[in-house]
PDB file of C-alpha atoms in Angstrom:
ATOM      1  CA  UNK A  24      36.061   2.458  29.347  1.00  0.00           C
ATOM      2  CA  UNK A  25      37.962   4.563  30.689  1.00  0.00           C
ATOM      3  CA  UNK A  26      36.356   7.462  27.849  1.00  0.00           C
ATOM      4  CA  UNK A  27      32.668   6.984  29.684  1.00  0.00           C
ATOM      5  CA  UNK A  28      34.277   8.208  32.693  1.00  0.00           C
ATOM      6  CA  UNK A  29      35.963  11.377  30.759  1.00  0.00           C
ATOM      7  CA  UNK A  30      33.219  12.328  29.050  1.00  0.00           C
ATOM      8  CA  UNK A  31      30.606  13.825  31.667  1.00  0.00           C
ATOM      9  CA  UNK A  32      33.712  15.295  33.595  1.00  0.00           C
ATOM     10  CA  UNK A  33      34.035  17.606  30.077  1.00  0.00           C
ATOM     11  CA  UNK A  34      30.820  18.155  29.478  1.00  0.00           C
ATOM     12  CA  UNK A  35      30.895  19.310  33.535  1.00  0.00           C
ATOM     13  CA  UNK A  36      33.931  21.833  32.748  1.00  0.00           C
ATOM     14  CA  UNK A  37      32.644  23.202  29.122  1.00  0.00           C
ATOM     15  CA  UNK A  38      29.239  24.075  31.424  1.00  0.00           C
ATOM     16  CA  UNK A  39      31.133  25.766  33.759  1.00  0.00           C
ATOM     17  CA  UNK A  40      33.377  27.939  30.458  1.00  0.00           C
ATOM     18  CA  UNK A  41      31.772  32.025  30.434  1.00  0.00           C
ATOM     19  CA  UNK A  42      29.847  32.530  27.009  1.00  0.00           C
ATOM     20  CA  UNK A  43      30.348  36.589  27.466  1.00  0.00           C
ATOM     21  CA  UNK A  44      27.581  37.176  29.476  1.00  0.00           C
ATOM     22  CA  UNK A  45      27.769  39.776  31.763  1.00  0.00           C
ATOM     23  CA  UNK A  46      29.927  38.428  34.148  1.00  0.00           C
ATOM     24  CA  UNK A  47      32.858  37.861  31.705  1.00  0.00           C
ATOM     25  CA  UNK A  48      33.859  41.366  31.380  1.00  0.00           C
ATOM     26  CA  UNK A  49      31.624  42.664  29.178  1.00  0.00           C
ATOM     27  CA  UNK A  50      29.200  46.027  29.824  1.00  0.00           C
ATOM     28  CA  UNK A  51      27.393  46.041  33.106  1.00  0.00           C
ATOM     29  CA  UNK A  52      24.107  47.224  32.929  1.00  0.00           C
ATOM     30  CA  UNK A  53      23.708  51.218  33.427  1.00  0.00           C
ATOM     31  CA  UNK A  54      21.343  52.244  36.102  1.00  0.00           C
ATOM     32  CA  UNK A  55      18.202  54.922  34.900  1.00  0.00           C
ATOM     33  CA  UNK A  56      19.405  57.962  35.778  1.00  0.00           C
ATOM     34  CA  UNK A  57      22.682  57.156  35.064  1.00  0.00           C
ATOM     35  CA  UNK A  58      25.041  59.135  32.337  1.00  0.00           C
ATOM     36  CA  UNK A  59      26.506  57.666  29.352  1.00  0.00           C
ATOM     37  CA  UNK A  60      29.836  57.568  30.503  1.00  0.00           C
ATOM     38  CA  UNK A  61      28.693  55.093  33.470  1.00  0.00           C
ATOM     39  CA  UNK A  62      29.151  57.458  36.282  1.00  0.00           C
ATOM     40  CA  UNK A  63      25.979  57.799  38.806  1.00  0.00           C
ATOM     41  CA  UNK A  64      24.400  61.136  39.117  1.00  0.00           C
ATOM     42  CA  UNK A  65      25.271  61.535  42.581  1.00  0.00           C
ATOM     43  CA  UNK A  66      26.105  65.529  41.208  1.00  0.00           C
ATOM     44  CA  UNK A  67      22.151  66.026  40.862  1.00  0.00           C
ATOM     45  CA  UNK A  68      22.092  65.555  44.035  1.00  0.00           C
ATOM     46  CA  UNK A  69      24.388  66.786  46.260  1.00  0.00           C
ATOM     47  CA  UNK A  70      21.317  69.256  47.783  1.00  0.00           C
ATOM     48  CA  UNK A  71      20.519  65.931  49.965  1.00  0.00           C
ATOM     49  CA  UNK A  72      23.502  66.418  52.137  1.00  0.00           C
ATOM     50  CA  UNK A  73      22.115  67.633  55.785  1.00  0.00           C
ATOM     51  CA  UNK A  74      18.874  67.507  54.681  1.00  0.00           C
ATOM     52  CA  UNK A  75      16.684  65.049  57.061  1.00  0.00           C
ATOM     53  CA  UNK A  76      16.775  61.552  55.392  1.00  0.00           C
ATOM     54  CA  UNK A  77      13.109  61.670  56.107  1.00  0.00           C
ATOM     55  CA  UNK A  78      12.697  63.844  53.540  1.00  0.00           C
ATOM     56  CA  UNK A  79      14.123  62.633  50.910  1.00  0.00           C
ATOM     57  CA  UNK A  80      11.625  61.257  48.631  1.00  0.00           C
ATOM     58  CA  UNK A  81      12.896  57.946  47.358  1.00  0.00           C
ATOM     59  CA  UNK A  82      10.606  57.939  43.831  1.00  0.00           C
ATOM     60  CA  UNK A  83      13.026  60.838  42.746  1.00  0.00           C
ATOM     61  CA  UNK A  84      15.972  59.010  43.348  1.00  0.00           C
ATOM     62  CA  UNK A  85      17.840  56.928  40.138  1.00  0.00           C
ATOM     63  CA  UNK A  86      16.564  52.871  40.369  1.00  0.00           C
ATOM     64  CA  UNK A  87      19.334  50.797  41.755  1.00  0.00           C
ATOM     65  CA  UNK A  88      19.782  53.754  44.122  1.00  0.00           C
ATOM     66  CA  UNK A  89      21.133  52.478  47.955  1.00  0.00           C
ATOM     67  CA  UNK A  90      20.262  54.163  51.081  1.00  0.00           C
ATOM     68  CA  UNK A  91      22.686  53.116  53.642  1.00  0.00           C
ATOM     69  CA  UNK A  92      21.605  53.406  57.460  1.00  0.00           C
ATOM     70  CA  UNK A  93      24.835  52.828  59.460  1.00  0.00           C
ATOM     71  CA  UNK A  94      23.168  49.632  60.250  1.00  0.00           C
ATOM     72  CA  UNK A  95      22.516  48.774  56.716  1.00  0.00           C
ATOM     73  CA  UNK A  96      24.374  45.479  55.605  1.00  0.00           C
ATOM     74  CA  UNK A  97      26.365  46.326  52.240  1.00  0.00           C
ATOM     75  CA  UNK A  98      27.926  44.411  49.262  1.00  0.00           C
ATOM     76  CA  UNK A  99      31.592  45.684  49.448  1.00  0.00           C
ATOM     77  CA  UNK A 100      31.446  45.558  45.513  1.00  0.00           C
ATOM     78  CA  UNK A 101      31.852  49.424  43.642  1.00  0.00           C
ATOM     79  CA  UNK A 102      29.910  50.391  40.939  1.00  0.00           C
ATOM     80  CA  UNK A 103      30.632  53.704  39.121  1.00  0.00           C
ATOM     81  CA  UNK A 104      26.456  53.701  37.724  1.00  0.00           C
ATOM     82  CA  UNK A 105      24.925  53.217  40.997  1.00  0.00           C
ATOM     83  CA  UNK A 106      24.057  56.153  43.354  1.00  0.00           C
ATOM     84  CA  UNK A 107      24.358  55.446  47.168  1.00  0.00           C
ATOM     85  CA  UNK A 108      22.898  58.088  49.833  1.00  0.00           C
ATOM     86  CA  UNK A 109      24.830  57.311  53.401  1.00  0.00           C
ATOM     87  CA  UNK A 110      22.669  58.556  56.572  1.00  0.00           C
ATOM     88  CA  UNK A 111      24.154  59.341  59.579  1.00  0.00           C
ATOM     89  CA  UNK A 112      23.491  57.891  63.469  1.00  0.00           C
ATOM     90  CA  UNK A 113      21.114  61.226  63.494  1.00  0.00           C
ATOM     91  CA  UNK A 114      18.831  60.372  60.484  1.00  0.00           C
ATOM     92  CA  UNK A 115      20.185  62.872  58.238  1.00  0.00           C
ATOM     93  CA  UNK A 116      22.315  62.956  55.097  1.00  0.00           C
ATOM     94  CA  UNK A 117      26.043  62.851  55.264  1.00  0.00           C
ATOM     95  CA  UNK A 118      26.994  62.158  51.489  1.00  0.00           C
ATOM     96  CA  UNK A 119      25.737  61.012  48.511  1.00  0.00           C
ATOM     97  CA  UNK A 120      28.457  59.332  46.407  1.00  0.00           C
ATOM     98  CA  UNK A 121      28.947  56.938  43.555  1.00  0.00           C
ATOM     99  CA  UNK A 122      29.302  53.632  44.201  1.00  0.00           C
TER     100      UNK A 122
END
């Protein structure tokens, strides 16, 4: 009887075990436009700094790029393959960085 109680618990615990997928410390996927070294393309987009946010052609940015205004909620995770474009209160591009 006691074994019947423990069997479902073992199944539940086995389901929680990592299978070696993306969340287990394996290689993370690259955004298109990122380099093979895992860095984002921020260095190629430094010419955007100081320009109006409205003039930024978002379709020319690498996929996965975040355009962040002062009130934009964002996750705190750091991803070296993701580009972030920060917009200041006046609507100008403040900085372009990886993360």
